[in-house]
Structure formats: C-alpha cells, structure tokens
Short mmCIF file of C-alpha atoms in Angstrom, two decimals:
data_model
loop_
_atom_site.label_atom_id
_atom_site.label_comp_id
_atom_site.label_asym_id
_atom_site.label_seq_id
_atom_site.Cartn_x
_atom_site.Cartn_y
_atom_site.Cartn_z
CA UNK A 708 9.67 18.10 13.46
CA UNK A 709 8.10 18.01 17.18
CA UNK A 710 9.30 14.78 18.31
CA UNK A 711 13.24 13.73 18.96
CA UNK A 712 12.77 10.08 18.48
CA UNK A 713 11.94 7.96 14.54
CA UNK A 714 10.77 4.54 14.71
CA UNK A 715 11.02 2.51 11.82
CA UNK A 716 9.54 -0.65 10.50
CA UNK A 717 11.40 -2.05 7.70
CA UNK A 718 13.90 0.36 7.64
CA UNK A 719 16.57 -2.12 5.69
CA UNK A 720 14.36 -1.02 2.50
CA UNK A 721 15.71 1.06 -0.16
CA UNK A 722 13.47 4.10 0.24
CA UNK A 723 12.61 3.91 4.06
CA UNK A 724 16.87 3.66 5.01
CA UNK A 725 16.45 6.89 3.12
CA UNK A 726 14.65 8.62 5.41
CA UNK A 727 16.10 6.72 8.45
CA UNK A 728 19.40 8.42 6.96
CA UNK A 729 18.01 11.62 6.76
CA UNK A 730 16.59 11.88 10.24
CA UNK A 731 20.41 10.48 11.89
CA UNK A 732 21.73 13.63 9.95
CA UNK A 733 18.88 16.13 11.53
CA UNK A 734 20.58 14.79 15.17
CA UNK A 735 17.29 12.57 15.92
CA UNK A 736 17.39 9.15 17.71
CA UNK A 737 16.75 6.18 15.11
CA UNK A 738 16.27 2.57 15.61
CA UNK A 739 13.54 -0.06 13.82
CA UNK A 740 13.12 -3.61 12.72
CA UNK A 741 13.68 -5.58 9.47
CA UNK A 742 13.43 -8.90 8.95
CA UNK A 743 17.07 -9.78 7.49
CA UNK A 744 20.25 -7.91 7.87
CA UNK A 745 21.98 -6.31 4.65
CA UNK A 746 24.75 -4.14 3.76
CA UNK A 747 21.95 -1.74 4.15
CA UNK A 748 21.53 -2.11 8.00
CA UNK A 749 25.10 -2.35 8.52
CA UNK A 750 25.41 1.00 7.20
CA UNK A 751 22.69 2.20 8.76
CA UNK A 752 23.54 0.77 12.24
CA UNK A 753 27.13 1.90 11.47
CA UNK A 754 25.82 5.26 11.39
CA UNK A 755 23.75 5.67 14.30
CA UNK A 756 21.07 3.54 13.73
CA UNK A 757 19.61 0.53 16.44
CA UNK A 758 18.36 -2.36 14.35
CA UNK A 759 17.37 -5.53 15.54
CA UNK A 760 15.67 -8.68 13.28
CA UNK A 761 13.36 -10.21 15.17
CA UNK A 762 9.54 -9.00 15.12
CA UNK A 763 9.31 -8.49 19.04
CA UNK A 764 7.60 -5.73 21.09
CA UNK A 765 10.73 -6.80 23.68
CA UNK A 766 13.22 -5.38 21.20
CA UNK A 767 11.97 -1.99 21.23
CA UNK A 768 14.29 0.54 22.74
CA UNK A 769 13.30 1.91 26.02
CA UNK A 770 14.08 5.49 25.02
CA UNK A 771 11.40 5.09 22.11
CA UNK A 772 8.36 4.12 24.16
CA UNK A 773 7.15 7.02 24.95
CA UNK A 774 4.23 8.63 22.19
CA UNK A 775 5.29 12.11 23.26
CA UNK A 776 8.55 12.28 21.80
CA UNK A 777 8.43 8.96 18.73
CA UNK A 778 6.97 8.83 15.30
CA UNK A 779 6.52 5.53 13.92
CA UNK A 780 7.43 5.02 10.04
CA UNK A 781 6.48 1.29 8.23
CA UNK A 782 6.66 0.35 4.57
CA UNK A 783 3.41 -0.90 3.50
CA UNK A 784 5.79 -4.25 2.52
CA UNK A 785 5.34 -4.10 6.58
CA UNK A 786 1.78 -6.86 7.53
CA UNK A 787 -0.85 -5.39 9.57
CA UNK A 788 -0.73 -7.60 12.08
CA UNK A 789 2.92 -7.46 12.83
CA UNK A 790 2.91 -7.14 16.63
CA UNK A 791 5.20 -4.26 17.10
CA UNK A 792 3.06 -2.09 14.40
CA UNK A 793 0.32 -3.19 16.59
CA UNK A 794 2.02 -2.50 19.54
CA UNK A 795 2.29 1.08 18.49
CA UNK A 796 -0.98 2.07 17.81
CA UNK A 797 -2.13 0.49 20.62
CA UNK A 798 -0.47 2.64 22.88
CA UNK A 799 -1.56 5.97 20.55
CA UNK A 800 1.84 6.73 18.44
CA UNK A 801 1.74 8.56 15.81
CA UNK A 802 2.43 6.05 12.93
CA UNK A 803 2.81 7.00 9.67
CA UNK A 804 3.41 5.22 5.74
CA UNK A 805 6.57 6.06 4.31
CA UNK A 806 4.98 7.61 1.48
CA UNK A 807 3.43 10.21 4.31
CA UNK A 808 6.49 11.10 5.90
CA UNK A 809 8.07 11.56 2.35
CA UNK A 810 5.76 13.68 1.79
CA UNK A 811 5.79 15.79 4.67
CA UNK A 812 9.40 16.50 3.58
CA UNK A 813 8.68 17.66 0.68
CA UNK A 814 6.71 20.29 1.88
CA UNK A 815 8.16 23.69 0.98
CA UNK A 816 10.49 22.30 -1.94
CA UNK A 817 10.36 22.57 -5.85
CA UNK A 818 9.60 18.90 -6.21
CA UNK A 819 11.21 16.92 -9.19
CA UNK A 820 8.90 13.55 -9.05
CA UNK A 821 9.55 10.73 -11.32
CA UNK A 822 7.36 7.91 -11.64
CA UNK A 823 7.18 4.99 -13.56
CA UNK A 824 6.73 0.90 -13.17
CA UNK A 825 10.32 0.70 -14.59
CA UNK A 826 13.04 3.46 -15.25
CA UNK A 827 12.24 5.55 -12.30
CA UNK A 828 14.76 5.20 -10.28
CA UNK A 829 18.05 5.36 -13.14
CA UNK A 830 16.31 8.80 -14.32
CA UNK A 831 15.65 10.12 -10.73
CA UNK A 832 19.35 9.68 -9.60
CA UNK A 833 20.35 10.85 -12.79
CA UNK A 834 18.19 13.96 -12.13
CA UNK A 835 19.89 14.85 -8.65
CA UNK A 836 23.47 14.45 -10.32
CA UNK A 837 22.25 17.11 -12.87
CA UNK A 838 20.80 19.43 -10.27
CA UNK A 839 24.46 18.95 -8.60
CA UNK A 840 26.92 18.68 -11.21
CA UNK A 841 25.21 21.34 -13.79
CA UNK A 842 23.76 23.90 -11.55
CA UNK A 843 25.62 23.25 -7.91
CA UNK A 844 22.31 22.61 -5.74
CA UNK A 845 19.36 20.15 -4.87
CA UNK A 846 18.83 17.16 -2.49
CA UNK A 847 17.30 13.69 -3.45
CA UNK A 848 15.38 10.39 -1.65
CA UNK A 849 16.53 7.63 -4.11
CA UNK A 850 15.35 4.29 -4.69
CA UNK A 851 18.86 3.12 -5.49
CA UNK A 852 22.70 3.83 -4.42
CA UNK A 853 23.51 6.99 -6.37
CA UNK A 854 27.31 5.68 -6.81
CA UNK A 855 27.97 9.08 -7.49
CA UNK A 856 26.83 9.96 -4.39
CA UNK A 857 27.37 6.43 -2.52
CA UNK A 858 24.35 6.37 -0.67
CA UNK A 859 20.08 6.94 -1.36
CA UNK A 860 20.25 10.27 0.09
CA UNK A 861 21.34 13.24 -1.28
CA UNK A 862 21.77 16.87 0.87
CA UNK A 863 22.16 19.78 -0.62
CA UNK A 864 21.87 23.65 -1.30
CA UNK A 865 18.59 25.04 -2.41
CA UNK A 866 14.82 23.99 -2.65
CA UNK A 867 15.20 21.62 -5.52
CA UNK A 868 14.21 17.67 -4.36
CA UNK A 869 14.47 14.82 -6.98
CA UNK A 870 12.33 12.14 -5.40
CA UNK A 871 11.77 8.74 -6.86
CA UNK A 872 7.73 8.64 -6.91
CA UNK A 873 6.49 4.74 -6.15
CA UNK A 874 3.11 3.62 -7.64
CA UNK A 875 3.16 0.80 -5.04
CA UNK A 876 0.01 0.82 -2.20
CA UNK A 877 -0.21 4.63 -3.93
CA UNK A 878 2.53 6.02 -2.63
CA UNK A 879 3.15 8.48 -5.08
CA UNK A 880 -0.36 10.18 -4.63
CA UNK A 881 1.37 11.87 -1.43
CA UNK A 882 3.55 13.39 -3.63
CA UNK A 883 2.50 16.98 -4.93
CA UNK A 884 5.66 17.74 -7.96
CA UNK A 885 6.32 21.21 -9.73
CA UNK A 886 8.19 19.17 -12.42
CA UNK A 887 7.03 15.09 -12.76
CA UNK A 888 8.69 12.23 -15.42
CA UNK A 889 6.23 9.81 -15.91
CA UNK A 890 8.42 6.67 -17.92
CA UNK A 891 6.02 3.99 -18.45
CA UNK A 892 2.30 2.52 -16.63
CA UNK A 893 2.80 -0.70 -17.85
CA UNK A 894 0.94 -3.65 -15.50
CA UNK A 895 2.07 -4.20 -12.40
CA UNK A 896 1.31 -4.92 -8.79
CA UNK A 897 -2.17 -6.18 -9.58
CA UNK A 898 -2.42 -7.68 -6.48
CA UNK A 899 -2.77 -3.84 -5.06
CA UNK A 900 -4.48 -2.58 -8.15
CA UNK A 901 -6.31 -5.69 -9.69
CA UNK A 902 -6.48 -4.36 -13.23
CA UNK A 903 -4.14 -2.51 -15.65
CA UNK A 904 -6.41 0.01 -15.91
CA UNK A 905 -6.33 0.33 -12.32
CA UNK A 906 -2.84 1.05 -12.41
CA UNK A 907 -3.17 3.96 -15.38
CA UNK A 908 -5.86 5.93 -13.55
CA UNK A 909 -3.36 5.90 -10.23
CA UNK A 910 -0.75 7.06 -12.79
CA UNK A 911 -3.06 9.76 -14.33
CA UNK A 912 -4.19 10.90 -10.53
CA UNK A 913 -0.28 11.48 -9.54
CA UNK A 914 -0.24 13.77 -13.10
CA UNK A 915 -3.59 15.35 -11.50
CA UNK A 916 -1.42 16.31 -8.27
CA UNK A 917 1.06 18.33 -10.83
CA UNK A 918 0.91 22.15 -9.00
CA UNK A 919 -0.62 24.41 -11.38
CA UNK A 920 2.21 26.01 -13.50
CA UNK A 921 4.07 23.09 -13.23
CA UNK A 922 5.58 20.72 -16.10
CA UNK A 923 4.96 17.18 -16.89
CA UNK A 924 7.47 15.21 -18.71
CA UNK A 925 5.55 11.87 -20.01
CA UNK A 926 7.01 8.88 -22.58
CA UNK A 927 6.21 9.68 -26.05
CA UNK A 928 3.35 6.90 -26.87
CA UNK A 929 2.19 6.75 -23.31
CA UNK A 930 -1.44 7.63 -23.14
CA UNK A 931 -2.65 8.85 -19.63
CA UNK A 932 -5.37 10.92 -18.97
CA UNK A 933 -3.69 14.67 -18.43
CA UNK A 934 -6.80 16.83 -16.53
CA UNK A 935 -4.77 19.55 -15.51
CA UNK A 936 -4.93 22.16 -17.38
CA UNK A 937 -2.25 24.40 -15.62
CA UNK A 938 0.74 22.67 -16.77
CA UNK A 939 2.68 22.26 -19.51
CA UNK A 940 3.44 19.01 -20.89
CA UNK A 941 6.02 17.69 -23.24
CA UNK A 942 6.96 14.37 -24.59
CA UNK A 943 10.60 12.51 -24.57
CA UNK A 944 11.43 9.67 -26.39
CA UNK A 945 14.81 7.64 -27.10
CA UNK A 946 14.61 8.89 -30.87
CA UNK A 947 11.68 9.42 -31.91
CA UNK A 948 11.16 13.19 -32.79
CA UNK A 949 8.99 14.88 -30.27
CA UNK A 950 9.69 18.02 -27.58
CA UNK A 951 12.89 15.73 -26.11
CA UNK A 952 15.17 13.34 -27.91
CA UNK A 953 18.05 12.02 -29.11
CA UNK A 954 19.26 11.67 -32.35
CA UNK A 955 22.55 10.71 -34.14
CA UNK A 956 23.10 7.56 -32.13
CA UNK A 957 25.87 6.02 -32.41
CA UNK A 958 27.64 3.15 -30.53
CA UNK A 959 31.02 3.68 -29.22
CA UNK A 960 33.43 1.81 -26.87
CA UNK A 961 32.45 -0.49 -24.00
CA UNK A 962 28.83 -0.08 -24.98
CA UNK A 963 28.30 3.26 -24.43
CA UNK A 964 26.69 6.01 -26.78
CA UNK A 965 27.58 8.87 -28.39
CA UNK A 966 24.25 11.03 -29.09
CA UNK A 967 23.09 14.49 -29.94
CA UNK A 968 20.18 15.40 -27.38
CA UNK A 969 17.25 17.65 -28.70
CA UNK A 970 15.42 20.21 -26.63
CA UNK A 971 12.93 22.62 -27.69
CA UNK A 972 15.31 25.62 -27.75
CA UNK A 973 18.81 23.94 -28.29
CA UNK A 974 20.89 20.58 -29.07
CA UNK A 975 23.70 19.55 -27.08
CA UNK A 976 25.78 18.01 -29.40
CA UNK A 977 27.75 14.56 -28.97
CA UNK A 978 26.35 14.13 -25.32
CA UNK A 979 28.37 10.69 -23.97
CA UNK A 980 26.59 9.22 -20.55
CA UNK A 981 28.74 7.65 -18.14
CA UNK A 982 27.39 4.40 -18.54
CA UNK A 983 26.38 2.34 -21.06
CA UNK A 984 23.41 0.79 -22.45
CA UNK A 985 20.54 2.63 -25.09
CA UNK A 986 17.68 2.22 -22.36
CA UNK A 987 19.71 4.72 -20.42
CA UNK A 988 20.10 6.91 -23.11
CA UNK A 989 16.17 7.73 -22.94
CA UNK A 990 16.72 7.58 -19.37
CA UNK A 991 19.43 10.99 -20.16
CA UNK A 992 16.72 12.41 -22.23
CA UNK A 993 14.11 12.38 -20.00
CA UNK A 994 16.14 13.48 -16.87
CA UNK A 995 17.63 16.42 -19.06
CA UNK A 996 14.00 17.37 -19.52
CA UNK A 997 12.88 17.97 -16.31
CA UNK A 998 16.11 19.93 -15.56
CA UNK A 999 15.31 22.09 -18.55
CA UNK A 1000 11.57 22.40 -16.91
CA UNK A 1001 13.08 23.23 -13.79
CA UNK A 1002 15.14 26.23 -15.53
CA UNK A 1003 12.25 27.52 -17.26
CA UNK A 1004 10.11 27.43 -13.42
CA UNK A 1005 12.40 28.30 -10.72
CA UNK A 1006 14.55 30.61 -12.58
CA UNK A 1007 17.26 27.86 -12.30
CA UNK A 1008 19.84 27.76 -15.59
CA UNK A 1009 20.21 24.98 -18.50
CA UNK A 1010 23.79 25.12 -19.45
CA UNK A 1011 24.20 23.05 -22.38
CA UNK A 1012 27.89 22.32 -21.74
CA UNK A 1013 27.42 22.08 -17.99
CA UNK A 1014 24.59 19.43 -18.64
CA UNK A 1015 27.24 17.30 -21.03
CA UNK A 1016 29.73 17.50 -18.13
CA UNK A 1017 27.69 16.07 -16.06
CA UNK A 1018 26.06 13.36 -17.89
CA UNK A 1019 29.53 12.01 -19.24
CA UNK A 1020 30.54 12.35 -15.18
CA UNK A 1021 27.23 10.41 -14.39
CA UNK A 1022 28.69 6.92 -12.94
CA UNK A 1023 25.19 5.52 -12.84
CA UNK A 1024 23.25 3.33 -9.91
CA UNK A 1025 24.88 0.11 -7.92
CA UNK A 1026 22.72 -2.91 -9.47
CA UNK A 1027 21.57 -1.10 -12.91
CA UNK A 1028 23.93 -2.46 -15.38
CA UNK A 1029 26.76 -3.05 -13.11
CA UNK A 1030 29.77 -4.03 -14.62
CA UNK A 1031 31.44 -7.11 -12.88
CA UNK A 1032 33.47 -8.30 -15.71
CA UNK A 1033 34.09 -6.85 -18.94
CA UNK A 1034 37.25 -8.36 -21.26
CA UNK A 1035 36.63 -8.95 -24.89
CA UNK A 1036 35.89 -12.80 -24.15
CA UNK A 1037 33.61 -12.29 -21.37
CA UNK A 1038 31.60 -10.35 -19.98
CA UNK A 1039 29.42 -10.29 -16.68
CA UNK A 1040 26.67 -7.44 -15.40
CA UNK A 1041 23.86 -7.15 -12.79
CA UNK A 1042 20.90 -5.52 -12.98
CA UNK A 1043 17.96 -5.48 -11.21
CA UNK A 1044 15.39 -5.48 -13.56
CA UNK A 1045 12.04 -7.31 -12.26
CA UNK A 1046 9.40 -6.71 -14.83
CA UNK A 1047 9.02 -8.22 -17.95
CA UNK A 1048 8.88 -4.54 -19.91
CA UNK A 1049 11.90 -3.63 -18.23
CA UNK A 1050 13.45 -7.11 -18.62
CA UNK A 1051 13.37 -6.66 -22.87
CA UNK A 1052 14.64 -3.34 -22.72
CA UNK A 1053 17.55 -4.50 -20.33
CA UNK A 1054 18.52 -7.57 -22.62
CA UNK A 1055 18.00 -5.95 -26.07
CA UNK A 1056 20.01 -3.14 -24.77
CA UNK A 1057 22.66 -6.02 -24.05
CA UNK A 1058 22.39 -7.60 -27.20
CA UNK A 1059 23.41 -4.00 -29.02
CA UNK A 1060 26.02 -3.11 -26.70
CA UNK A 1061 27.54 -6.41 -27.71
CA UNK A 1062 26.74 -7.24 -31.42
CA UNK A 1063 27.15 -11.18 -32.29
CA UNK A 1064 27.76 -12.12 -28.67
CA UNK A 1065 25.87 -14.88 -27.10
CA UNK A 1066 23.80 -13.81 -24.16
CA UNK A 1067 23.09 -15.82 -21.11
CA UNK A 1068 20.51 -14.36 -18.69
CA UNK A 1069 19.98 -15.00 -14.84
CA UNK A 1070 16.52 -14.13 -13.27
CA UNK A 1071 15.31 -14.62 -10.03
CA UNK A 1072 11.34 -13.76 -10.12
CA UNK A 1073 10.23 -11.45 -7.93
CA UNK A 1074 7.05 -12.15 -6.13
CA UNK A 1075 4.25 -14.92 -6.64
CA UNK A 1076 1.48 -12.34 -7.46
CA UNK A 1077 3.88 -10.78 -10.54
CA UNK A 1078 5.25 -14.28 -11.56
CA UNK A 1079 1.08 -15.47 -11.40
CA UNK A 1080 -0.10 -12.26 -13.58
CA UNK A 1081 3.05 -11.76 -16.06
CA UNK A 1082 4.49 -15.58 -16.34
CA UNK A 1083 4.12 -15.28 -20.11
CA UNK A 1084 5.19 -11.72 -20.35
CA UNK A 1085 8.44 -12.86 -18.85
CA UNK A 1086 9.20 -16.22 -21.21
CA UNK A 1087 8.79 -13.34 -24.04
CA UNK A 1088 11.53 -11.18 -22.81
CA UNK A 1089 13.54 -14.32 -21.29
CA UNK A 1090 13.64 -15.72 -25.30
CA UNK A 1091 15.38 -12.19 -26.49
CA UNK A 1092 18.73 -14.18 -24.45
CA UNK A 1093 20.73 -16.84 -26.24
CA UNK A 1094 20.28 -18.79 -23.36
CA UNK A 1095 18.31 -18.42 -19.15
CA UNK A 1096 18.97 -19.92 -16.14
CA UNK A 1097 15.85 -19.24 -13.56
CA UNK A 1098 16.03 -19.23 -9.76
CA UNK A 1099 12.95 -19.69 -7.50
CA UNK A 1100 10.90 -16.70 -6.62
CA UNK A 1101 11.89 -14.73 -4.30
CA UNK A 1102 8.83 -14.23 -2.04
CA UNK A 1103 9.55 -10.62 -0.45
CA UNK A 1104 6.41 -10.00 1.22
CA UNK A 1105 4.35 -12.54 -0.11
CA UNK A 1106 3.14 -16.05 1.11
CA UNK A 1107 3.89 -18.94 -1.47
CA UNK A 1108 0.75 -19.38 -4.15
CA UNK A 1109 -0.19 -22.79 -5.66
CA UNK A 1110 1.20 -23.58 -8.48
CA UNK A 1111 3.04 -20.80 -9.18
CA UNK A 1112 6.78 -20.91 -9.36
CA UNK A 1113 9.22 -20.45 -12.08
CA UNK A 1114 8.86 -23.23 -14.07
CA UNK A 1115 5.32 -21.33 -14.76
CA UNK A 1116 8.13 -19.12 -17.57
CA UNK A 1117 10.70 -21.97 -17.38
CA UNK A 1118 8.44 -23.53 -19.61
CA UNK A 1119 7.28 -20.82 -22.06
CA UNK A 1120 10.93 -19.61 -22.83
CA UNK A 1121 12.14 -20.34 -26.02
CA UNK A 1122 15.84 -20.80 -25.80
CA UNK A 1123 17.77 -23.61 -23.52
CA UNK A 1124 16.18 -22.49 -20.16
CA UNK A 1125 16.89 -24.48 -16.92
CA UNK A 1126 15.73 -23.66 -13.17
CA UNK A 1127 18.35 -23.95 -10.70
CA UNK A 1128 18.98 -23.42 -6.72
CA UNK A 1129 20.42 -20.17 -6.00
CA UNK A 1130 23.24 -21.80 -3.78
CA UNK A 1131 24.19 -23.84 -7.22
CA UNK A 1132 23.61 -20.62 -9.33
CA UNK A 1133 27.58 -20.08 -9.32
CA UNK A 1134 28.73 -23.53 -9.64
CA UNK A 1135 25.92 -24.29 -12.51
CA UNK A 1136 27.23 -20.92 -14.23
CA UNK A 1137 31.16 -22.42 -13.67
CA UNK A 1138 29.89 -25.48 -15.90
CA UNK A 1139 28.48 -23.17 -18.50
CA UNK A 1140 30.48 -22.07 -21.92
CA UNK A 1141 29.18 -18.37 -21.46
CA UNK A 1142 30.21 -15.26 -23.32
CA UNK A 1143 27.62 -12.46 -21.75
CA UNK A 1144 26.36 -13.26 -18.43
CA UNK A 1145 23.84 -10.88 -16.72
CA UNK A 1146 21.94 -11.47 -13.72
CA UNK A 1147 18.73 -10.12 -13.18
CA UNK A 1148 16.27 -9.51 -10.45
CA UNK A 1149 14.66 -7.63 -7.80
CA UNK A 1150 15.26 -9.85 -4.75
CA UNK A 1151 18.53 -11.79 -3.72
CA UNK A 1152 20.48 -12.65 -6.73
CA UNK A 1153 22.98 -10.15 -6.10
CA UNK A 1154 24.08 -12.01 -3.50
CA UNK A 1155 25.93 -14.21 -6.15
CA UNK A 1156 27.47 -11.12 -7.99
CA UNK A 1157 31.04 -11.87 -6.38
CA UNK A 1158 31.02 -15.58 -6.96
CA UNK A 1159 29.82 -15.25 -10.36
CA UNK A 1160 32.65 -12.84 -11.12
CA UNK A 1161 35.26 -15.01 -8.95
CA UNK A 1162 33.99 -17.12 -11.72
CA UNK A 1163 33.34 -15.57 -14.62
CA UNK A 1164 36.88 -13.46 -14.42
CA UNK A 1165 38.72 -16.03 -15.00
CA UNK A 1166 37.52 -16.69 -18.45
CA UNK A 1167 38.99 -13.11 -19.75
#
C-alpha cells in the first residue's frame, strides 16, 4: 500500500493486533491506542509496535501526523467521539474499519471465510493448519492464538487466506469468499441488529457475496436464504448424514474422539483431532469441508491421509478448551465461550468427555446488551453444570444498563448458583469440593486461569 505509516485504534483486539502484526512484517511503522494493556500489546510493542493507553491526541507519534504517509485503522468496539478518532478525520486521514482494511487484503486471494455467532474462530484456525499441514501453503487473520502457530497471523505460500468472518457492526459483508463455513446465526448482538431476523438476513447477505463458482459450506438444519445461484452448497453436520459428517464416534482417552469423517467422494477412517471435546469434532468436519471445496476450485489436493495427519497434529486455540489441570481427581479448563448456544455445547461436551463427573462452571457475562436480551438463554445452559459460580459483567464497550447484572441468570439457574467478585473467584473456588472446573467467558476471567490452577492442582 501507498502510505509507510498504520495507525491503529484498539489495536490490543484480537483481530485488529492481526493486522497491526501483519503490517510490522511488510516493514511499515505501527503504533495505536487501547484502553488496557495485555499480553497482546506486550507482544505487539515487543515487536515493533508504539502503544500507549490513554485516549489523548498528545500521545500520537510525531512521525504519524502527517495524512500523506498514515492510514488510520479502529474497531468499531472504538466510540465515535473518541478524540483521537476525531482528531484524525479532522485533519483529512484516511481512516478506515477493520473490516475494510481486511478486506482490502484479501483482494487477489482464494478466500476461505468462516462465519458464525459461535464456532468460527476453532474451525477457521483449524482451516489454516489444514491448508499448512495437508497441502504446505496458505496464510490466515485469526480471531484466536493458533497455538500451532503461536500467534493470530499466519504467512504463508500461495493465494489461499482462511479469514475468520465477524457478523459484528457487518463486518463480514466486506468480505467477498470463494469457499465460506457458515456454523450457526443464532441471536446475537441485537443491540447492532435489533432482531434475530436481523441477524439471519446479514448472515444470508455474506452467503450472497459468495463469488460465483464458489462453495458454501452451511450447518445441516440452518436455514438461510441461499440467492446465489452460482455456487455449490453442501451441508456438514456432527453426525447426522448429509454431504459432510462424522460417523463411528467413539470416545477415547483424555476426552478426545476417535471418528470416521464422511465426504462426498471418500471416508477417512479413524480421524483423531488433537484436542478434545465432540463440539470440535463438527468443528473438524466442517473445516475438512471447505479444504475439500478448495481442492475441487483451485486445483489444490485432498489427501485423505495428509488431512488425518494434520488434524491429529492440530493442537487447537489458547482459551478454547484449554487444559489447565487434568488428573483423574480433578480437572480444570478455560474456554471462552460467551453465548448461551455456545455455552450448552461447551458444557455438554464437558459432561461426555467426563461421564459421572460433577461439573462446576465459571462465567463471567459478557456485555449488558447480551446479558439484557439472552439472561434466560444463559440460566438454561448454566443448569446443564452440577454446579455455577457467576462474576459481574464484564462491560467491554458498553456503559452499565439498569437493572441488568448477573443475578438477572443468577436467579434463573437451576443448580447451586452463587455470584461472586472476580478478585474472590480463586479463593471462593479454594473453598469449593470441585471435581470439573471450567471457566467461561469472553472478557477477563482468564485472568484467574493461573490462580485457579495454583489451586485446583493441588487437588490431583
């Protein structure tokens, strides 16, 4: 690109320190804001990068004050009146969403999209270690550490781009795939869409953006409106028979699966993934897919045995059921699941990786708006545990709401369920008789992973 300088505000995030990462490798001058500091950052800064986290125009390097040679990148997490974002257009920068710049960057590549209000990001990173281990090429922008790859950005040989497609403020309608895994379009972020069917006609307008002769890869049972008629489309499901699936399921050690994983043209036989759970089994299935769409588009190959190398070699994504502690009397895992749909899946998936054991879940709520639209949604899921233990919401973006905090589910869940302070999270947990402990959540809980299994580790 023209200029030598990127900007970026609220570059801690998951996907923007992506693209901050990206542009320190292509030799250009990065700095930005955020508003706390995080292992993020300190790689970031460690790299290159010149972050500061306090919202001041003062703060703003010298060297990037000059329109002619800066782009400006913000999340859409970022207000509209924050006064450096101001600043910048002021003073006639070019200041773009992330979702933009994404997809200027994807310009030119065989884009493999996947989108989804939960599963996204497992099956996209799982997608980029099949494009490397199997067939030796692709790059990726992750939502998540690839702990394959240790980091959210992937570089590699040929056009192929796994990208993890975000439904938030739209961001996915940037986004223009040859091959795009849709995994569920369940409600969420009403406070951008306002409806659930809001959110399924955004979902059905990223399918629209599918380039003719393209593939779309969709959750068997998902009903979106497919108006394309230049693509093919299959179906994947966790078992159920359809184009993708797996059958012959069978539990093995540690909670991982053994499975046999149907295509249309062949089976690989007694697939294991590299980390446990079922949920991630469909994840397999459906990231298997779009590599097997790929092959059939870009002339690309689908090695059976080459695929089941690298999905027993897949070592999964830091905070999706992260192993802490794991002895045959206890047990302890994070995960950052953050919507009720998700949040069932993640603790039945528990509750069969460990047959007869008593669960104990940790959530932390993620937004007022979510916690206000789904507080029910999440006292269902929270009564699949034995047992919950709630922290306050964690308000991300958001401005507290009236009435709404988690007590709202506290008081709907249906097994012992108390609300605690997450500086007494560890020592409430240390007073516990626990078995399974898993943490959940989308905002600071993991912050108590290590004291929970300073904890929790001394039980085995």
């Amino acid at each position: 690109m023209e200029f030598s300088n990127v900007y970026f505000l609220g570059i801690g995030g998951i996907g923007m320190s992506a693209l901050a990462r990206f542009f320190l490798h292509e030799g250009k001058r990065v700095a930005g804001y955020d508003r706390t500091e995080s292992p993020l950052c300190d790689r970031l800064a460690a790299e290159g990068a010149e972050i500061h986290y306090d919202e001041s125009v003062d703060r703003i390097p010298e060297v990037f004050r000059d329109p002619a040679e800066t782009i400006v990148v913000y999340t859409p997490a970022v207000p509209q009146d924050h006064a450096e974002l101001v600043w910048f257009r002021g003073r006639g920068f070019r200041v773009e969403k992330r979702s933009q710049m994404l997809g200027h960057l994807s310009a030119g590549k065989f884009v493999m999209a996947v989108a989804g209000t939960h599963g996204k990001t497992t099956t996209s990173t799982l997608i980029a270690w099949l494009n490397r281990a199997a067939c030796g090429t692709g790059s990726a922008f992750l939502g998540g550490i690839s702990k394959n790859f240790d980091s959210n950005l992937v570089l590699g040989a040929g056009r192929r781009l796994a990208v993890e497609a975000d439904e938030f403020d739209r961001s996915f309608l940037r986004l223009d795939p040859d091959v795009a895994v849709v995994t569920s379009a369940d409600a969420d972020h009403l406070d951008i869409y306002g409806t659930h069917e809001a959110v399924r006609e955004a979902f059905s307008q990223f399918i629209g953006r599918i380039r003719p002769g393209g593939a779309l890869v969709i959750k068997q049972g998902l009903d979106l409106k497919i108006d394309n008629p230049g693509i093919a489309v299959y179906r994947y499901s966790y078992d159920e028979p359809c184009d993708f699936y797996a059958k012959n399921v069978r539990l093995i050690e540690g909670g991982h699966y053994r499975y046999d994983l149907v295509t249309p043209d062949c089976v690989l036989a007694d697939c294991t993934l590299g980390v446990p759970g079922w949920v991630n089994i469909e994840n397999s299935v459906a990231a298997a897919a779009a590599l097997w769409c790929a092959a059939k588009r870009d002339g690309g190959s689908f090695d059976p045995e080459r695929i089941r190398e690298a999905l027993a070699s897949f070592a999964g994504v830091k905070r999706r059921f992260e192993f802490y502690v794991n002895t045959p009397r206890q047990v302890y895992m994070d995960d950052y699941a953050h919507h009720p749909r998700e949040l069932a899946a993640a603790i039945t998936s528990v509750k069969r990786m460990f047959p007869g054991r008593r669960l104990t879940a940790l959530f932390q709520p993620h937004l007022y708006t979510r916690t206000r639209d789904l507080y029910a949604e999440f006292a269902e899921a929270l009564s699949h545990a034995d047992e919950a233990v709630l922290l306050p919401i964690y308000p991300a973006r958001e401005e507290p709401i009236e009435g709404v905090t988690s007590e709202m589910i506290a008081s709907r869940v249906t097994v012992p369920c108390t609300v605690v302070a997450r500086e007494e999270l560890a020592r409430h947990v240390e007073r516990m008789a626990t078995d399974v402990v898993v943490s959940f959540g989308a905002g600071n809980i993991d912050a108590c992973c290590e004291a929970l299994a300073a904890i929790l580790s001394k039980r085995g």
